[in-house]
Short mmCIF file of C-alpha atoms and ligand atoms in Angstrom, two decimals:
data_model
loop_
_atom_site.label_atom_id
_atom_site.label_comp_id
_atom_site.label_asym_id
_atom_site.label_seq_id
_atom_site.Cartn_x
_atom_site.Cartn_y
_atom_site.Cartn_z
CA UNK A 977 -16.64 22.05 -26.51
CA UNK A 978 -16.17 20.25 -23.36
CA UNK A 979 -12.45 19.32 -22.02
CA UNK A 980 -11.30 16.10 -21.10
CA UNK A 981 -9.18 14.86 -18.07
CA UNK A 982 -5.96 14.97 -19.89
CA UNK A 983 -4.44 13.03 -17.06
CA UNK A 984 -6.52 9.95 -18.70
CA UNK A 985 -4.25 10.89 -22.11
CA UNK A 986 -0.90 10.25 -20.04
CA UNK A 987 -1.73 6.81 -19.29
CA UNK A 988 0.60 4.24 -20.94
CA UNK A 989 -1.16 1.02 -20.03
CA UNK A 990 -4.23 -0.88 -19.81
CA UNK A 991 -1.37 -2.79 -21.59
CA UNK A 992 -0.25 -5.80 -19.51
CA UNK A 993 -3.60 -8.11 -19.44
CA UNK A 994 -4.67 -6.72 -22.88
CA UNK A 995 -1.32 -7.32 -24.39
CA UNK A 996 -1.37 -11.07 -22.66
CA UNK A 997 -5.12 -11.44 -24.11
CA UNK A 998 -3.80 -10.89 -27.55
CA UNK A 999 -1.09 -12.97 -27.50
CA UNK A 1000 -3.21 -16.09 -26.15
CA UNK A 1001 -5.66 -15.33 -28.64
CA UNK A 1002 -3.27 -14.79 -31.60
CA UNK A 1003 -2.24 -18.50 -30.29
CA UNK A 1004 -5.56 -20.47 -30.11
CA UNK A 1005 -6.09 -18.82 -33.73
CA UNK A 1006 -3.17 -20.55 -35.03
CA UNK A 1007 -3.54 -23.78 -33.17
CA UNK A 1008 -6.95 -24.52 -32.41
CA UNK A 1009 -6.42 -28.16 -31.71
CA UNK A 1010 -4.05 -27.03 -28.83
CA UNK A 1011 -7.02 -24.40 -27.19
CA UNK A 1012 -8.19 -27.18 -24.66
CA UNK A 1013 -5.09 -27.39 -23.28
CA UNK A 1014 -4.43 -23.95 -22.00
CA UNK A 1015 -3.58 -23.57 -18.54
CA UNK A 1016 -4.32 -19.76 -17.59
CA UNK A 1017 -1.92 -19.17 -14.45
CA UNK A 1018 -1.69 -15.29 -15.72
CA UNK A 1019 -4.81 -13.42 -14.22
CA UNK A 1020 -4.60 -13.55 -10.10
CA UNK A 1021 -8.41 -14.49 -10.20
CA UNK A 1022 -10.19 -17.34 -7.76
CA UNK A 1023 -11.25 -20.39 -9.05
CA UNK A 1024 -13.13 -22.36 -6.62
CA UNK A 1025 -16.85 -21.56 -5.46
CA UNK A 1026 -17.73 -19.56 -2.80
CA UNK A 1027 -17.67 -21.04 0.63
CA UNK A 1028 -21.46 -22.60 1.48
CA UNK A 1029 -21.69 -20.06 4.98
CA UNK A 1030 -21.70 -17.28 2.72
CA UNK A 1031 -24.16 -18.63 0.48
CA UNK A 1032 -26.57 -19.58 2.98
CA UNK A 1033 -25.99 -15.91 4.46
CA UNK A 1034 -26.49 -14.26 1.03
CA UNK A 1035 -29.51 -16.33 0.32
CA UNK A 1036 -30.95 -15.38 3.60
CA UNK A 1037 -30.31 -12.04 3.38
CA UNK A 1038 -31.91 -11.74 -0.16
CA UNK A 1039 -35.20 -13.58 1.49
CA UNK A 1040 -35.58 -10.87 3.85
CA UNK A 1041 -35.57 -8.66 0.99
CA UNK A 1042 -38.53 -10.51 -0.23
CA UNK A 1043 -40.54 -9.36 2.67
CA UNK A 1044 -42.26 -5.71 3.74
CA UNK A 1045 -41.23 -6.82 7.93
CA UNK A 1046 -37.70 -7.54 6.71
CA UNK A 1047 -37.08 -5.16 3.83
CA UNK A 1048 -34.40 -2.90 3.94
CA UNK A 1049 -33.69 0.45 1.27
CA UNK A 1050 -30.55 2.54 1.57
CA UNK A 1051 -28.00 1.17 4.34
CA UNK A 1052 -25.34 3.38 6.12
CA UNK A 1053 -23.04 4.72 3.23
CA UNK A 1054 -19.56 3.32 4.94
CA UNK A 1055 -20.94 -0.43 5.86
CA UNK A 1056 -23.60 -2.43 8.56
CA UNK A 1057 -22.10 -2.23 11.63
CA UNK A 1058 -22.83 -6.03 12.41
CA UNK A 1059 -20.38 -6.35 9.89
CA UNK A 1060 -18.02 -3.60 10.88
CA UNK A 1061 -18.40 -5.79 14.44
CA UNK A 1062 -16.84 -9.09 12.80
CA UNK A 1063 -14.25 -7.28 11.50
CA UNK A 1064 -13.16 -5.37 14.18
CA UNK A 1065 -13.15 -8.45 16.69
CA UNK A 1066 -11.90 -10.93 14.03
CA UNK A 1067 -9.13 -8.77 11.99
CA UNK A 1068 -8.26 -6.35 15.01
CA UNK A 1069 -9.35 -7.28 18.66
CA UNK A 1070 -8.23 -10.92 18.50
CA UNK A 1071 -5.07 -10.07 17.86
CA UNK A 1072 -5.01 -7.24 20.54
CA UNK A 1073 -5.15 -4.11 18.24
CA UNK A 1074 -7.23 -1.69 19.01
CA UNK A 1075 -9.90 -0.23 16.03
CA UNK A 1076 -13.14 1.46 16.17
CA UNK A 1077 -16.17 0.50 14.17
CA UNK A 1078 -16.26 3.81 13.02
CA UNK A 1079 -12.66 3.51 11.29
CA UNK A 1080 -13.84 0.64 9.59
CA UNK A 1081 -15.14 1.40 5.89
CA UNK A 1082 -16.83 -1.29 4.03
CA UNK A 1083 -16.86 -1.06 0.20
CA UNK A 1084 -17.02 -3.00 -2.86
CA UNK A 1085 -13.32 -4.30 -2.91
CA UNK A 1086 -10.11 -2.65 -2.23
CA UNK A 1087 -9.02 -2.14 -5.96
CA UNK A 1088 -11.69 0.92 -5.84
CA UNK A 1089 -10.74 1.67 -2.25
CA UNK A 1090 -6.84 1.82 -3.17
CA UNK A 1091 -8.22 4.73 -6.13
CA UNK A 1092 -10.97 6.70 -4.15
CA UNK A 1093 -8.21 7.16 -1.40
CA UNK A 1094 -6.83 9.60 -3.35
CA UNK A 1095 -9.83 12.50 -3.11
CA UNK A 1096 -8.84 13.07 0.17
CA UNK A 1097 -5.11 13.78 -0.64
CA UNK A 1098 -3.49 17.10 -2.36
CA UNK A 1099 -1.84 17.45 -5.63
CA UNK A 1100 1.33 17.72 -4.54
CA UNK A 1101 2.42 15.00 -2.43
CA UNK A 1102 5.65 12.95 -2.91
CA UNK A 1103 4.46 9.77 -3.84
CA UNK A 1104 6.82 6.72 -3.26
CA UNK A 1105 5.59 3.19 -5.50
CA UNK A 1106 7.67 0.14 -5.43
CA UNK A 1107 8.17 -1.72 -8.53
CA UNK A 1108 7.91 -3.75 -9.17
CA UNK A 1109 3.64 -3.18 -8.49
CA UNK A 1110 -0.20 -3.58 -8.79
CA UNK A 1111 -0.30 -1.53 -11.54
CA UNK A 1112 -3.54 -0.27 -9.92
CA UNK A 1113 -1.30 2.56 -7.35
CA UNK A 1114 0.48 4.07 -10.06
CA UNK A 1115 -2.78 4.59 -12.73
CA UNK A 1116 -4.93 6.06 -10.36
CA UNK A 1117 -2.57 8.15 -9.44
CA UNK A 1118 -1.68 9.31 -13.28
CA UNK A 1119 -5.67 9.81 -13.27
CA UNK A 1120 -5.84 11.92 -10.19
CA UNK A 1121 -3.18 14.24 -11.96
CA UNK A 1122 -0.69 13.47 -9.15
CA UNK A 1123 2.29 12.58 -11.64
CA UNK A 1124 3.86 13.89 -14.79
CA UNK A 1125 4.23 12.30 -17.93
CA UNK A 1126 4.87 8.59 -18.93
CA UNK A 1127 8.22 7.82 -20.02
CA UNK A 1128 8.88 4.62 -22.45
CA UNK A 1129 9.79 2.09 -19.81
CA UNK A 1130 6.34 2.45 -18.45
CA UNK A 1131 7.86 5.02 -15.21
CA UNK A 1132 6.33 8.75 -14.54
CA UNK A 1133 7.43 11.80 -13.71
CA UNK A 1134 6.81 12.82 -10.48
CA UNK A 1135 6.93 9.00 -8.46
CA UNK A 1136 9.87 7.91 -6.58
CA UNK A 1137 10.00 4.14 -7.33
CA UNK A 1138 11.31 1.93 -4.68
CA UNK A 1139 13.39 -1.18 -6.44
CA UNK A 1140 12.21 -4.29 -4.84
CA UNK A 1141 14.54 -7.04 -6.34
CA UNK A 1142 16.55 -10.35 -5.30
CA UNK A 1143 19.10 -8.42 -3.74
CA UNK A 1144 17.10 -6.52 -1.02
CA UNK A 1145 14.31 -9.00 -0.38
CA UNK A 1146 11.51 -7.97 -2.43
CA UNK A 1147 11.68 -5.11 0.31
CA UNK A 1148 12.45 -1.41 -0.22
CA UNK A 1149 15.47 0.68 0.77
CA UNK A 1150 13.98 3.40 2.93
CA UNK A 1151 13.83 6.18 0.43
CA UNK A 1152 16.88 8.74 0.96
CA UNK A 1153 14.78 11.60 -0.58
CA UNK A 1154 11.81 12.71 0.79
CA UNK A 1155 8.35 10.98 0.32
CA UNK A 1156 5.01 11.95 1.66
CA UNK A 1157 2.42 9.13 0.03
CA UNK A 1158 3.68 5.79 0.04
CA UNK A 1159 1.83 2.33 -0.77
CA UNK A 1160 2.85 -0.85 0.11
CA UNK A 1161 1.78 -4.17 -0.67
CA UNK A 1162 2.57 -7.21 1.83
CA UNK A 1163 1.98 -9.77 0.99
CA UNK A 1164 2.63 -8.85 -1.93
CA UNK A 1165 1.38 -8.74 -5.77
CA UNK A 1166 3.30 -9.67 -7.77
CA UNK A 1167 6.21 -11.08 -6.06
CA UNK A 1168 4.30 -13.52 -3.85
CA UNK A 1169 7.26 -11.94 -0.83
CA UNK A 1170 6.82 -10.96 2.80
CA UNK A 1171 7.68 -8.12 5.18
CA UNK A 1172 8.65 -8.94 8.85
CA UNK A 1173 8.20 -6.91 11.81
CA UNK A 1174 11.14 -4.87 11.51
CA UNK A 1175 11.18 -4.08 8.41
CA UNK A 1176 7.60 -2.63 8.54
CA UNK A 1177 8.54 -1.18 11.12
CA UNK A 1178 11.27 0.97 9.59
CA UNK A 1179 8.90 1.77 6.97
CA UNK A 1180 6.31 3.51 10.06
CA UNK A 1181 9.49 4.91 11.85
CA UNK A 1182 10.26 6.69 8.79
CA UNK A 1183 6.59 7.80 7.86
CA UNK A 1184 6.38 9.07 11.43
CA UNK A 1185 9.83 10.52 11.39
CA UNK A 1186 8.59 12.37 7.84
CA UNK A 1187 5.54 13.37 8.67
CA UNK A 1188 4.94 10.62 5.65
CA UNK A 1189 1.64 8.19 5.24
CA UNK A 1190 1.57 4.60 4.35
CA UNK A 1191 -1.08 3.09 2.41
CA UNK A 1192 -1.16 -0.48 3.02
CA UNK A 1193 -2.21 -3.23 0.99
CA UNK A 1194 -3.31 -6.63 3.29
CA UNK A 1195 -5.23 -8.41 0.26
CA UNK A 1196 -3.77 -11.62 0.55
CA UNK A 1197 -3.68 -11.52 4.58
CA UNK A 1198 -5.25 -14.68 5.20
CA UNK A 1199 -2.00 -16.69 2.89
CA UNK A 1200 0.35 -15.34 5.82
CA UNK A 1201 1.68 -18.83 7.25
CA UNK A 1202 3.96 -17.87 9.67
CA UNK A 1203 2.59 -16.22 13.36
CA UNK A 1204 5.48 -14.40 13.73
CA UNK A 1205 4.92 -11.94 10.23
CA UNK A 1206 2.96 -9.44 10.53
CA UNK A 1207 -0.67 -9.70 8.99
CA UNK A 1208 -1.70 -5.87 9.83
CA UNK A 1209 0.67 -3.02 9.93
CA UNK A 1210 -1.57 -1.98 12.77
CA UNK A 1211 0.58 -4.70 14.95
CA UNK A 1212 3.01 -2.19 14.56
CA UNK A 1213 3.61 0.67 17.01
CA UNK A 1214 2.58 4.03 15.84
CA UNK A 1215 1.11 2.78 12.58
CA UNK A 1216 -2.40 4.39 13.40
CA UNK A 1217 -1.02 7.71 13.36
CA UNK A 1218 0.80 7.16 9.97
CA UNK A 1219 -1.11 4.76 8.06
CA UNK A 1220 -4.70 3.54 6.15
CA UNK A 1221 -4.81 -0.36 5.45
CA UNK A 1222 -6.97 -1.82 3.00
CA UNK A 1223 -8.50 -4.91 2.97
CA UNK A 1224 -10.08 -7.23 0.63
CA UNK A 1225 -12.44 -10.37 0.60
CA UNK A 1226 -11.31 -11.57 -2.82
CA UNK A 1227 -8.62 -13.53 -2.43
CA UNK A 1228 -9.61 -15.09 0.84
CA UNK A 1229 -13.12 -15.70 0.79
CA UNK A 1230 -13.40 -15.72 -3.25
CA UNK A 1231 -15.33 -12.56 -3.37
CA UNK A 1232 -14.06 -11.00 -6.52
CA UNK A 1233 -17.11 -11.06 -8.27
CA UNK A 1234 -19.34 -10.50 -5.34
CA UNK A 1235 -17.52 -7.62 -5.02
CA UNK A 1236 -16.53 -6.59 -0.62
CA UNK A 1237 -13.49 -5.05 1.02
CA UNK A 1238 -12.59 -2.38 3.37
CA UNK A 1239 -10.22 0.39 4.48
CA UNK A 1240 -9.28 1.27 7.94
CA UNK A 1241 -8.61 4.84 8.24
CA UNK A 1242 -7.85 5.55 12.11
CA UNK A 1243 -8.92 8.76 13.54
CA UNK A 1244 -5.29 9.72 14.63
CA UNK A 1245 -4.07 9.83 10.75
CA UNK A 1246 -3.39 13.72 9.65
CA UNK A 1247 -2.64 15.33 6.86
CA UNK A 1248 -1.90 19.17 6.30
CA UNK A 1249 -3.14 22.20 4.82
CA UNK A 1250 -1.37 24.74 2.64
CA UNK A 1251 -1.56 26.86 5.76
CA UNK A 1252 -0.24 24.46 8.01
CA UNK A 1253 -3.61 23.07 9.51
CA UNK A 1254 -3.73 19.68 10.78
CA UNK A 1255 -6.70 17.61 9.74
CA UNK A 1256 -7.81 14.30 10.65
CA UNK A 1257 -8.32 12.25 7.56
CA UNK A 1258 -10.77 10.32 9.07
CA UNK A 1259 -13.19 13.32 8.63
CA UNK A 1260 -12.47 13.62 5.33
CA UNK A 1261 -12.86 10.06 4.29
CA UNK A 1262 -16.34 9.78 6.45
CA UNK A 1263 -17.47 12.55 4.11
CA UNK A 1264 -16.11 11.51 1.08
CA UNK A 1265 -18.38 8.07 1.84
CA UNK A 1266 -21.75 9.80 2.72
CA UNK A 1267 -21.44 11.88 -0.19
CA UNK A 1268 -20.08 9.60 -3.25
CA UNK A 1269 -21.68 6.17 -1.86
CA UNK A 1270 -24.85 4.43 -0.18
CA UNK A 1271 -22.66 1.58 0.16
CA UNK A 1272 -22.42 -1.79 -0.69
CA UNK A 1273 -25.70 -3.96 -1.05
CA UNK A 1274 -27.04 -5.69 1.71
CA UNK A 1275 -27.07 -9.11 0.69
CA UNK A 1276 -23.27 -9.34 0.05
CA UNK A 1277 -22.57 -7.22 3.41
CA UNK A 1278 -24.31 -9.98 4.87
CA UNK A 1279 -22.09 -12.92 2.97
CA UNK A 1280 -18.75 -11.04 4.18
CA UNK A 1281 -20.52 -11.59 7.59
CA UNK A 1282 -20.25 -14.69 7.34
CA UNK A 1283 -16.62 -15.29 6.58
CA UNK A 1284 -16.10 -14.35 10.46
CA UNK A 1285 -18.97 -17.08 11.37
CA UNK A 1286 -17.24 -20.13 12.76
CA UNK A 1287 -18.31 -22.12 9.83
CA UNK A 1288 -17.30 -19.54 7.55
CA UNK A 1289 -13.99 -19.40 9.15
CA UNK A 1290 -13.26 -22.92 8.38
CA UNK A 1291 -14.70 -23.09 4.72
CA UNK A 1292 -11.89 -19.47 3.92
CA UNK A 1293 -9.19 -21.69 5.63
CA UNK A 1294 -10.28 -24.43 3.25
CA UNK A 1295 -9.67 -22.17 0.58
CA UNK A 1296 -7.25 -20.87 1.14
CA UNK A 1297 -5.49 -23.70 1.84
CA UNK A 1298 -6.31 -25.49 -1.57
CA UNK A 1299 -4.38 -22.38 -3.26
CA UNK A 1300 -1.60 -22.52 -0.98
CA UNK A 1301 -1.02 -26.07 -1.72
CA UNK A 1302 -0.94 -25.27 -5.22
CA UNK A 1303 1.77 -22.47 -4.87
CA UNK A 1304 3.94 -25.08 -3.14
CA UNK A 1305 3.39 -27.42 -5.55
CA UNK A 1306 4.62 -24.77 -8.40
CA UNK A 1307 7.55 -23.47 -6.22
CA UNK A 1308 8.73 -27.56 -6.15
CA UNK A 1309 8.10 -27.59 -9.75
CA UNK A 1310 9.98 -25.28 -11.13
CA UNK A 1311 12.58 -25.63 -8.66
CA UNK A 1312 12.89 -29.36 -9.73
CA UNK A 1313 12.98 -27.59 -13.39
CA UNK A 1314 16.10 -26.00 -12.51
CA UNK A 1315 14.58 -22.51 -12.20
CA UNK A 1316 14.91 -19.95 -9.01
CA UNK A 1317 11.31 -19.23 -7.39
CA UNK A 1318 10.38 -16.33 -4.86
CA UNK A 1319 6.99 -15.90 -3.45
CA UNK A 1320 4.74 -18.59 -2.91
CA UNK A 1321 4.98 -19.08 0.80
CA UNK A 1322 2.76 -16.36 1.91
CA UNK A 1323 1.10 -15.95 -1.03
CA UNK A 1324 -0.62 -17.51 -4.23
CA UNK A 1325 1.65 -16.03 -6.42
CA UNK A 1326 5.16 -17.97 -7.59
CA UNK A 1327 7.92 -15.42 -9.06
CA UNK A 1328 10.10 -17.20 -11.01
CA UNK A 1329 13.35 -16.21 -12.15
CA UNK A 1330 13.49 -16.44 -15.81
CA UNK A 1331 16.37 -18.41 -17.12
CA UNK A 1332 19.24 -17.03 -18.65
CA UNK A 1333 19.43 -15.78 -22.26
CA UNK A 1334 15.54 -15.02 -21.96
CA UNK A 1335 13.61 -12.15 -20.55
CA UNK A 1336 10.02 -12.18 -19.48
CA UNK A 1337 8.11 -11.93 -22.34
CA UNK A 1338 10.30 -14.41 -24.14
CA UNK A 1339 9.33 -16.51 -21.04
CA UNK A 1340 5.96 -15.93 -21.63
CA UNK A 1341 5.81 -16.59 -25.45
CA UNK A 1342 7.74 -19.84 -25.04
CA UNK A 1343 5.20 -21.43 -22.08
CA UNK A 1344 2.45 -20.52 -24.15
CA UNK A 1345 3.92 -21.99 -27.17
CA UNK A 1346 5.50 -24.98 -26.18
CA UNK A 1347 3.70 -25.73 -22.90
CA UNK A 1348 0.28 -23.65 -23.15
CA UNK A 1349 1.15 -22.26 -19.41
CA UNK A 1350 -0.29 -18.76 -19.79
CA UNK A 1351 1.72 -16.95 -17.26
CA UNK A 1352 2.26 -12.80 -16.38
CA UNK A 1353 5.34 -11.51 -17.86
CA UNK A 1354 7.42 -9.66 -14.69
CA UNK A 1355 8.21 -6.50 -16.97
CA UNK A 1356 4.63 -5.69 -16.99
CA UNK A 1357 4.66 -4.85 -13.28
CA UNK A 1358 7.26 -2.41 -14.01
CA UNK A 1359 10.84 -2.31 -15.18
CA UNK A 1360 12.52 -3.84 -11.86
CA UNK A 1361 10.38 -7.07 -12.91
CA UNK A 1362 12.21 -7.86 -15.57
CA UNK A 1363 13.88 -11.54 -15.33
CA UNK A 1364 10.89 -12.48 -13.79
CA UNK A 1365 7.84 -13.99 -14.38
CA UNK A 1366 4.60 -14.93 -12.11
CA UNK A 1367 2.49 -17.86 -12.13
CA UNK A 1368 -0.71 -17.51 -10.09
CA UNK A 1369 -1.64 -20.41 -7.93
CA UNK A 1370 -5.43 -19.56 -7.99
CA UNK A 1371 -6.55 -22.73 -10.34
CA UNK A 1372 -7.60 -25.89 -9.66
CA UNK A 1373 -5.27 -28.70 -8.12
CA UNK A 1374 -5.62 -30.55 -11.41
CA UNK A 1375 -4.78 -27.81 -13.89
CA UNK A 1376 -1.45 -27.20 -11.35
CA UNK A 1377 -0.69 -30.55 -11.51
CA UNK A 1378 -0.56 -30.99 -15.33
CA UNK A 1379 0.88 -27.36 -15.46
CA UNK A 1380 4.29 -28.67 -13.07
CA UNK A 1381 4.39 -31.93 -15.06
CA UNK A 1382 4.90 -29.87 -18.25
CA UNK A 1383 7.30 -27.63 -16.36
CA UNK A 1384 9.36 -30.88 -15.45
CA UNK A 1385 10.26 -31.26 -19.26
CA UNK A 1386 13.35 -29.52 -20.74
CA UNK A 1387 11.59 -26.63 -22.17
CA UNK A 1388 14.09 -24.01 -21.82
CA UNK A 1389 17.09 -26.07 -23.30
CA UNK A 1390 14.93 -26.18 -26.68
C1 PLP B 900 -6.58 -8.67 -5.90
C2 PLP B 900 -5.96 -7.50 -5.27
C3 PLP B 900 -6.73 -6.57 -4.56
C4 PLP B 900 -8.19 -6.81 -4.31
O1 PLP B 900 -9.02 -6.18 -5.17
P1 PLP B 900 -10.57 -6.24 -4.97
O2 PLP B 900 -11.01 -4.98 -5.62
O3 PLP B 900 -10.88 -6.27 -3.51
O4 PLP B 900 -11.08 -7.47 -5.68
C5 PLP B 900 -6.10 -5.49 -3.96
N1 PLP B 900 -4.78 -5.34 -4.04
C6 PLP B 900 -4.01 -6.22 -4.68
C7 PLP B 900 -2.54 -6.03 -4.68
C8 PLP B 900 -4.57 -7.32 -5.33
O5 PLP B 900 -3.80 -8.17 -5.98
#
């Protein structure tokens, strides 16, 4: 007989999106003549096609391809560097941080970046996961045998969870027990709330205080609106001794099915050994890539190119601006509804606060039932989201319009 991971057995979830999928289905069963008019604000997936510079580049790149002069095979395992180039100038040099192309990492989106992290890191560290959260930290984490076992609120053994609420900004205390691993998310999924300067900059003070490393989460970077926040933790002091961002072309460029992110890991992050070694993580992560990956494929390498071109550049902020309108159109929706909204400035997600005498799922069931909104239940991000709910801005302008002017109807007096 062959054994299993068990750590795959501990896993409560897959349950959130499933458990949303059911319900909508269960509700276009019994109302068919109401299935056209489903709005799906649950899922934080792009709508809108893929900016015409990277199509052209893509294209391009797949004509080469086409040709013995221009054909390429295997590429370097961690990314191009013409690519690695455009990033470092665009994301880091321009706004006077210093990063090497060789702590640049370019994968196939930072979902699988935020998992694979975790070969490079021991058993035992104290891991420290805010919830509410991507549920994404905590699973891989269960799966890498780094936690204990589930209890039935959906928490493990083994994580310190960080309360992000109302009352302390969507931001987390600094931990009074000790933490060595500890992922953040700003902006962030699911509350659609933003860090500033100082408060980051607790967060490095501490993980340089602790000997402590931050894994940070920039995927919805480009929605920051306001100079002044910080769009890379890099901007603060220290952080390349302490942290490992992660970056991601989905939300900005629309690249969630083409599939390109990637992970700075600067060469002056360290980690121990049982026997008190210090070792650069950067080694360990360069290996990790020549040995599990031959990278991502050339043609969309040569699309996330483009993104930095000046055209490019334009057609993202284009983009990105069509879903921020639509947050701001939600957040004045439901605050016209009467309801209390968080997020949505920075971000394409709206966090609602569910109205009294109802929690989140109850939320949920009634604006599929009565409005056919299909929004994302708060408790599902963990127990600390609970009298919330998020609706995703990534839709088009007409399916947010209709979806505020059935929010602008007295649907929680019924
Ligand atoms: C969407 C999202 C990502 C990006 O995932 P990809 O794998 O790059 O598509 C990463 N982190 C968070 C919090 C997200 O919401």
């Amino acid at each position: 007989m062959v054994f299993v991971n068990e750590n795959y057995l501990k896993l409560k979830g897959g349950y959130l999106f499933p458990e949303i999928g059911r319900r909508v289905e269960a509700f276009k069963q019994a109302n068919p003549q109401l299935v056209d008019r489903i709005i799906p604000c649950g899922i934080g997936d792009v709508t809108e096609p893929l900016p015409p510079a990277v199509i052209k580049a893509m294209h391009d790149a797949v004509d080469e391809l086409a040709k013995r002069d221009t054909f390429r095979g295997y590429g370097p395992g961690s990314g191009y560097d013409f690519l690695k180039k455009a990033i470092v100038e665009n994301d880091f040099s321009a706004r006077n941080i210093v990063i090497e192309l060789d702590e640049i990492f370019i994968s196939d989106g930072s979902k699988c970046d935020c998992g694979a992290i975790l070969d490079i890191f021991g058993k035992d560290n104290r891991l420290a996961i805010t919830n509410p959260v991507y549920p994404v930290y905590v699973d891989t984490n269960v799966m890498a045998g780094n936690t204990g076992l589930g209890n039935d609120d959906g928490s493990y053994e083994g994580i310190e969870y960080l309360p992000c609420t109302a009352e302390n900004d969507f931001v987390p205390a600094i931990p009074t027990k000790p933490v060595e691993l500890i992922y953040l998310c700003y902006p962030n999924n699911p509350t659609g709330t933003m860090i500033n300067h100082d408060q980051l900059r607790a967060w490095v003070d501490y993980a340089l205080a602790n000997d402590a490393i931050i894994l940070y989460d920039v995927a919805y970077e480009a929605y920051v609106s306001d100079e002044t926040l910080p769009r890379s933790i890099y901007e603060i002091e220290g952080a390349k001794k302490c942290a490992i961002e992660f970056h991601s072309f989905s939300k900005n460029a629309g690249f969630t099915g083409v599939r390109c992110g990637y992970t700075v890991c600067p060469k002056d992050v360290h980690a121990v050994t049982k026997g008190g070694e210090r070792i650069k993580l950067h080694s360990l992560w360069t290996r990790r890539w020549n040995t599990k990956s031959n990278g991502v494929s050339y043609p969309v390498q040569r699309g996330a190119e483009a993104i930095y071109s000046t055209e490019g550049k334009k057609q993202v902020r284009i983009l990105v601006d069509y879903y921020m309108a639509n947050a701001a159109l939600l957040r004045k929706g439901c605050e016209e509804s009467g309801m209390k909204v968080y997020g949505g400035i920075h971000s394409p997600y709206v966090w609602v606060v569910c109205p009294s005498g109802t929690d989140s799922w109850g939320v949920f069931d009634k604006l599929l039932t009565q409005l056919q909104i299909v929004t994302t239940p708060g408790a599902g991000f963990g127990s600390c989201g609970e009298g919330y709910f998020r609706i995703s801005a990534f839709n088009s302008l007409e399916n947010i319009k209709e979806a505020v002017n059935r929010l602008s109807g007295p649907v929680f007096s019924k």
